[in-house]
Structures are given as structure tokens and as C-alpha cells.
Amino acid sequence: MSTTTTWRDFIEQLTAEQVADIEHCEREQVPPGMNTSAHFINAALSFIAENEAQKRCTGIPTPADAIDQPTLWIAWDAGVCTRGYTCWRGRAGGFEVQIVAWQFSDGRPAERDIVFEDTDDEQDMTADRARELAALLLEAAGLLDRLNTEAAQR
């Protein structure tokens, strides 16, 4: 009798899509250098943890300030789960500025941050582009202040 564990020992706890993902990696031997039995077991265990987080957080509503579908819940710390979402997005001059947030399953206030990306790598940072970025960042900062103030008053 063999006691060897493979990722398939966990198959009942995985979704059909998760099984297909692991089977694809196993068949195609990807990612390079990580196509070992231990890697596939770790992938299965990660999927199981992800599935358990979704179950634990069923019924927690999407935050009112979310403008898109939040990410999946992930186990965070001491039984708390978290998921990310976007509160605001602005674009100008080849830049994208966003307010992103983390929602926590224990009800603590969301943590929000401003992030930006230069989506046009072909352009130099001219004075005009800098002003467009500055305007987006100022708009985001004002909204971030407002969102955090409103959350603190709840």
C-alpha cells in the first residue's frame, strides 16, 4: 500500500477549472523548473485555501465604492480574508491613475491607495505630460480623502 501523496489526492476539493489548470501544467510541463510533484501538490493546496476563503466570506457584500468586480478572497492573517477592488480610475496623457482598496472579512475599514502607471512608454515625461499626471493625482488625492473621511464616519 502506497502512502505517496499526489495533487490528485485532493481532487474532490478542487473545481473543474482548477483541475484543468493543474492538468495543463502537468501535461505541458510548465512553468519551467516548477513542474514537480511538490509544485502540483502546492498548487492544489493553494486552490483549496482559495476555495475555503470564498466559502468563509460568502455573503459579504461588494463595497459600495467598488467600480468593478473585486478579486477573489484570499486568506490574510489570523483567519481574516481580504480582497482587492478598484474605487476610481482616471486616464490622461498616457497615464492611468487608480484608487485601489483592500476589503477585509472582519469588517475593518478598507485600506485604499493611489497607484499610477505610464501606459505610453514611447513618450518622454514632458512638462505637459507632467501636468496631466499631476491633475490626475490631485483628483485622486481629493477622492481618496473623501472616501477615507466617509469611512471613518461610519
PDB file of C-alpha atoms in Angstrom:
ATOM      1  CA  MET A   1       0.000   0.000   0.000  1.00  0.00           C
ATOM      2  CA  SER A   2       1.452   3.334  -1.077  1.00  0.00           C
ATOM      3  CA  THR A   3       1.241   6.448   1.080  1.00  0.00           C
ATOM      4  CA  THR A   4       2.582   8.695  -1.656  1.00  0.00           C
ATOM      5  CA  THR A   5       0.504  11.844  -1.939  1.00  0.00           C
ATOM      6  CA  THR A   6      -0.140  13.445  -5.305  1.00  0.00           C
ATOM      7  CA  TRP A   7      -2.174  16.502  -6.146  1.00  0.00           C
ATOM      8  CA  ARG A   8      -4.918  14.147  -7.379  1.00  0.00           C
ATOM      9  CA  ASP A   9      -5.498  13.056  -3.762  1.00  0.00           C
ATOM     10  CA  PHE A  10      -7.144  16.476  -3.304  1.00  0.00           C
ATOM     11  CA  ILE A  11      -9.240  16.436  -6.486  1.00  0.00           C
ATOM     12  CA  GLU A  12     -12.619  16.378  -4.669  1.00  0.00           C
ATOM     13  CA  GLN A  13     -11.772  19.729  -3.096  1.00  0.00           C
ATOM     14  CA  LEU A  14     -10.937  21.413  -6.410  1.00  0.00           C
ATOM     15  CA  THR A  15     -13.183  22.959  -9.018  1.00  0.00           C
ATOM     16  CA  ALA A  16     -13.212  21.568 -12.556  1.00  0.00           C
ATOM     17  CA  GLU A  17     -11.346  24.678 -13.741  1.00  0.00           C
ATOM     18  CA  GLN A  18      -8.651  24.224 -11.087  1.00  0.00           C
ATOM     19  CA  VAL A  19      -8.200  20.571 -12.034  1.00  0.00           C
ATOM     20  CA  ALA A  20      -7.909  21.586 -15.693  1.00  0.00           C
ATOM     21  CA  ASP A  21      -5.291  24.227 -14.797  1.00  0.00           C
ATOM     22  CA  ILE A  22      -3.108  21.741 -12.916  1.00  0.00           C
ATOM     23  CA  GLU A  23      -3.551  19.080 -15.597  1.00  0.00           C
ATOM     24  CA  HIS A  24      -2.486  21.599 -18.247  1.00  0.00           C
ATOM     25  CA  CYS A  25       0.660  22.486 -16.288  1.00  0.00           C
ATOM     26  CA  GLU A  26       1.404  18.819 -15.687  1.00  0.00           C
ATOM     27  CA  ARG A  27       0.875  17.866 -19.359  1.00  0.00           C
ATOM     28  CA  GLU A  28       2.802  20.843 -20.780  1.00  0.00           C
ATOM     29  CA  GLN A  29       5.500  20.686 -18.076  1.00  0.00           C
ATOM     30  CA  VAL A  30       5.057  24.351 -17.182  1.00  0.00           C
ATOM     31  CA  PRO A  31       6.153  26.554 -15.615  1.00  0.00           C
ATOM     32  CA  PRO A  32       9.739  25.592 -16.435  1.00  0.00           C
ATOM     33  CA  GLY A  33      11.633  24.419 -13.382  1.00  0.00           C
ATOM     34  CA  MET A  34       8.462  24.143 -11.284  1.00  0.00           C
ATOM     35  CA  ASN A  35       6.829  21.127 -12.861  1.00  0.00           C
ATOM     36  CA  THR A  36       7.481  18.784  -9.946  1.00  0.00           C
ATOM     37  CA  SER A  37       5.086  16.693  -7.916  1.00  0.00           C
ATOM     38  CA  ALA A  38       5.643  19.010  -4.942  1.00  0.00           C
ATOM     39  CA  HIS A  39       4.752  22.041  -7.080  1.00  0.00           C
ATOM     40  CA  PHE A  40       1.492  20.456  -8.220  1.00  0.00           C
ATOM     41  CA  ILE A  41       0.603  19.488  -4.632  1.00  0.00           C
ATOM     42  CA  ASN A  42       1.298  23.078  -3.524  1.00  0.00           C
ATOM     43  CA  ALA A  43      -0.876  24.382  -6.377  1.00  0.00           C
ATOM     44  CA  ALA A  44      -3.731  22.106  -5.275  1.00  0.00           C
ATOM     45  CA  LEU A  45      -3.363  23.188  -1.641  1.00  0.00           C
ATOM     46  CA  SER A  46      -3.350  26.853  -2.699  1.00  0.00           C
ATOM     47  CA  PHE A  47      -6.533  26.329  -4.704  1.00  0.00           C
ATOM     48  CA  ILE A  48      -8.135  24.583  -1.705  1.00  0.00           C
ATOM     49  CA  ALA A  49      -7.235  27.528   0.554  1.00  0.00           C
ATOM     50  CA  GLU A  50      -8.685  29.898  -2.069  1.00  0.00           C
ATOM     51  CA  ASN A  51     -11.910  27.852  -2.204  1.00  0.00           C
ATOM     52  CA  GLU A  52     -12.194  27.849   1.600  1.00  0.00           C
ATOM     53  CA  ALA A  53     -11.742  31.635   1.697  1.00  0.00           C
ATOM     54  CA  GLN A  54     -14.600  32.071  -0.797  1.00  0.00           C
ATOM     55  CA  LYS A  55     -16.854  29.840   1.342  1.00  0.00           C
ATOM     56  CA  ARG A  56     -15.973  31.677   4.580  1.00  0.00           C
ATOM     57  CA  CYS A  57     -16.714  35.041   3.003  1.00  0.00           C
ATOM     58  CA  THR A  58     -19.928  34.152   1.180  1.00  0.00           C
ATOM     59  CA  GLY A  59     -22.485  36.823   1.854  1.00  0.00           C
ATOM     60  CA  ILE A  60     -20.071  39.699   2.455  1.00  0.00           C
ATOM     61  CA  PRO A  61     -21.296  42.381   0.054  1.00  0.00           C
ATOM     62  CA  THR A  62     -19.135  44.124  -2.503  1.00  0.00           C
ATOM     63  CA  PRO A  63     -18.102  47.542  -1.134  1.00  0.00           C
ATOM     64  CA  ALA A  64     -20.271  50.431  -2.262  1.00  0.00           C
ATOM     65  CA  ASP A  65     -17.252  52.296  -3.657  1.00  0.00           C
ATOM     66  CA  ALA A  66     -16.149  49.414  -5.933  1.00  0.00           C
ATOM     67  CA  ILE A  67     -16.357  50.249  -9.637  1.00  0.00           C
ATOM     68  CA  ASP A  68     -15.559  46.725 -10.801  1.00  0.00           C
ATOM     69  CA  GLN A  69     -15.738  43.141  -9.615  1.00  0.00           C
ATOM     70  CA  PRO A  70     -13.432  42.556  -6.620  1.00  0.00           C
ATOM     71  CA  THR A  71     -10.728  39.914  -6.762  1.00  0.00           C
ATOM     72  CA  LEU A  72     -11.252  36.559  -5.108  1.00  0.00           C
ATOM     73  CA  TRP A  73     -10.919  36.462  -1.333  1.00  0.00           C
ATOM     74  CA  ILE A  74      -7.512  35.331  -0.049  1.00  0.00           C
ATOM     75  CA  ALA A  75      -6.513  34.187   3.427  1.00  0.00           C
ATOM     76  CA  TRP A  76      -4.710  37.127   5.017  1.00  0.00           C
ATOM     77  CA  ASP A  77      -3.867  36.876   8.693  1.00  0.00           C
ATOM     78  CA  ALA A  78      -5.279  35.098  11.756  1.00  0.00           C
ATOM     79  CA  GLY A  79      -8.388  33.852   9.983  1.00  0.00           C
ATOM     80  CA  VAL A  80      -9.087  37.153   8.235  1.00  0.00           C
ATOM     81  CA  CYS A  81      -9.543  37.199   4.464  1.00  0.00           C
ATOM     82  CA  THR A  82      -9.106  40.126   2.109  1.00  0.00           C
ATOM     83  CA  ARG A  83      -9.894  41.005  -1.480  1.00  0.00           C
ATOM     84  CA  GLY A  84      -8.885  43.876  -3.722  1.00  0.00           C
ATOM     85  CA  TYR A  85     -11.006  46.204  -5.772  1.00  0.00           C
ATOM     86  CA  THR A  86     -10.820  49.478  -7.678  1.00  0.00           C
ATOM     87  CA  CYS A  87     -12.617  52.600  -6.399  1.00  0.00           C
ATOM     88  CA  TRP A  88     -11.710  55.056  -9.161  1.00  0.00           C
ATOM     89  CA  ARG A  89      -9.786  55.165 -12.420  1.00  0.00           C
ATOM     90  CA  GLY A  90      -8.660  58.160 -14.458  1.00  0.00           C
ATOM     91  CA  ARG A  91      -6.692  58.357 -17.687  1.00  0.00           C
ATOM     92  CA  ALA A  92      -4.930  61.231 -19.441  1.00  0.00           C
ATOM     93  CA  GLY A  93      -1.707  61.890 -21.298  1.00  0.00           C
ATOM     94  CA  GLY A  94      -0.775  58.216 -21.461  1.00  0.00           C
ATOM     95  CA  PHE A  95      -1.203  57.736 -17.701  1.00  0.00           C
ATOM     96  CA  GLU A  96      -3.649  55.675 -15.723  1.00  0.00           C
ATOM     97  CA  VAL A  97      -4.240  56.575 -12.082  1.00  0.00           C
ATOM     98  CA  GLN A  98      -6.332  54.372  -9.816  1.00  0.00           C
ATOM     99  CA  ILE A  99      -7.560  54.257  -6.270  1.00  0.00           C
ATOM    100  CA  VAL A 100      -7.345  50.627  -5.236  1.00  0.00           C
ATOM    101  CA  ALA A 101      -8.572  49.163  -1.977  1.00  0.00           C
ATOM    102  CA  TRP A 102      -8.458  46.061   0.188  1.00  0.00           C
ATOM    103  CA  GLN A 103     -11.677  44.879   1.837  1.00  0.00           C
ATOM    104  CA  PHE A 104     -11.300  42.753   4.983  1.00  0.00           C
ATOM    105  CA  SER A 105     -13.657  39.993   6.077  1.00  0.00           C
ATOM    106  CA  ASP A 106     -13.595  41.125   9.729  1.00  0.00           C
ATOM    107  CA  GLY A 107     -15.296  44.424   8.866  1.00  0.00           C
ATOM    108  CA  ARG A 108     -12.366  46.765   9.493  1.00  0.00           C
ATOM    109  CA  PRO A 109     -12.257  49.813   7.196  1.00  0.00           C
ATOM    110  CA  ALA A 110     -10.901  49.242   3.719  1.00  0.00           C
ATOM    111  CA  GLU A 111      -7.309  50.261   3.100  1.00  0.00           C
ATOM    112  CA  ARG A 112      -7.048  52.459  -0.004  1.00  0.00           C
ATOM    113  CA  ASP A 113      -4.040  53.600  -2.017  1.00  0.00           C
ATOM    114  CA  ILE A 114      -3.330  55.590  -5.147  1.00  0.00           C
ATOM    115  CA  VAL A 115      -1.372  53.808  -7.852  1.00  0.00           C
ATOM    116  CA  PHE A 116      -0.368  55.024 -11.295  1.00  0.00           C
ATOM    117  CA  GLU A 117       1.119  53.665 -14.468  1.00  0.00           C
ATOM    118  CA  ASP A 118       2.660  55.281 -17.513  1.00  0.00           C
ATOM    119  CA  THR A 119       0.826  53.378 -20.235  1.00  0.00           C
ATOM    120  CA  ASP A 120       2.710  55.089 -23.044  1.00  0.00           C
ATOM    121  CA  ASP A 121       6.357  54.098 -22.745  1.00  0.00           C
ATOM    122  CA  GLU A 122       7.143  55.789 -26.039  1.00  0.00           C
ATOM    123  CA  GLN A 123       6.650  59.320 -24.680  1.00  0.00           C
ATOM    124  CA  ASP A 124       9.122  61.210 -22.544  1.00  0.00           C
ATOM    125  CA  MET A 125       7.967  62.963 -19.392  1.00  0.00           C
ATOM    126  CA  THR A 126       7.393  66.386 -20.848  1.00  0.00           C
ATOM    127  CA  ALA A 127       6.102  69.343 -18.860  1.00  0.00           C
ATOM    128  CA  ASP A 128       2.653  68.888 -20.433  1.00  0.00           C
ATOM    129  CA  ARG A 129       2.542  65.202 -19.535  1.00  0.00           C
ATOM    130  CA  ALA A 130       3.722  66.015 -16.016  1.00  0.00           C
ATOM    131  CA  ARG A 131       0.850  68.492 -15.628  1.00  0.00           C
ATOM    132  CA  GLU A 132      -1.652  65.886 -16.883  1.00  0.00           C
ATOM    133  CA  LEU A 133      -0.314  63.352 -14.382  1.00  0.00           C
ATOM    134  CA  ALA A 134      -0.353  65.953 -11.603  1.00  0.00           C
ATOM    135  CA  ALA A 135      -4.002  66.795 -12.364  1.00  0.00           C
ATOM    136  CA  LEU A 136      -4.955  63.109 -12.214  1.00  0.00           C
ATOM    137  CA  LEU A 137      -3.070  62.610  -8.954  1.00  0.00           C
ATOM    138  CA  LEU A 138      -4.690  65.687  -7.386  1.00  0.00           C
ATOM    139  CA  GLU A 139      -8.132  64.439  -8.411  1.00  0.00           C
ATOM    140  CA  ALA A 140      -7.362  61.006  -6.961  1.00  0.00           C
ATOM    141  CA  ALA A 141      -5.994  62.528  -3.731  1.00  0.00           C
ATOM    142  CA  GLY A 142      -9.173  64.546  -3.215  1.00  0.00           C
ATOM    143  CA  LEU A 143     -11.352  61.498  -3.780  1.00  0.00           C
ATOM    144  CA  LEU A 144      -9.169  59.342  -1.538  1.00  0.00           C
ATOM    145  CA  ASP A 145      -9.509  61.896   1.277  1.00  0.00           C
ATOM    146  CA  ARG A 146     -13.277  61.938   0.806  1.00  0.00           C
ATOM    147  CA  LEU A 147     -13.588  58.124   0.755  1.00  0.00           C
ATOM    148  CA  ASN A 148     -11.459  57.749   3.883  1.00  0.00           C
ATOM    149  CA  THR A 149     -13.372  60.509   5.701  1.00  0.00           C
ATOM    150  CA  GLU A 150     -16.717  58.908   4.847  1.00  0.00           C
ATOM    151  CA  ALA A 151     -15.466  55.502   6.007  1.00  0.00           C
ATOM    152  CA  ALA A 152     -14.235  56.946   9.312  1.00  0.00           C
ATOM    153  CA  GLN A 153     -17.684  58.477   9.949  1.00  0.00           C
ATOM    154  CA  ARG A 154     -19.462  55.125   9.622  1.00  0.00           C
TER     155      ARG A 154
END
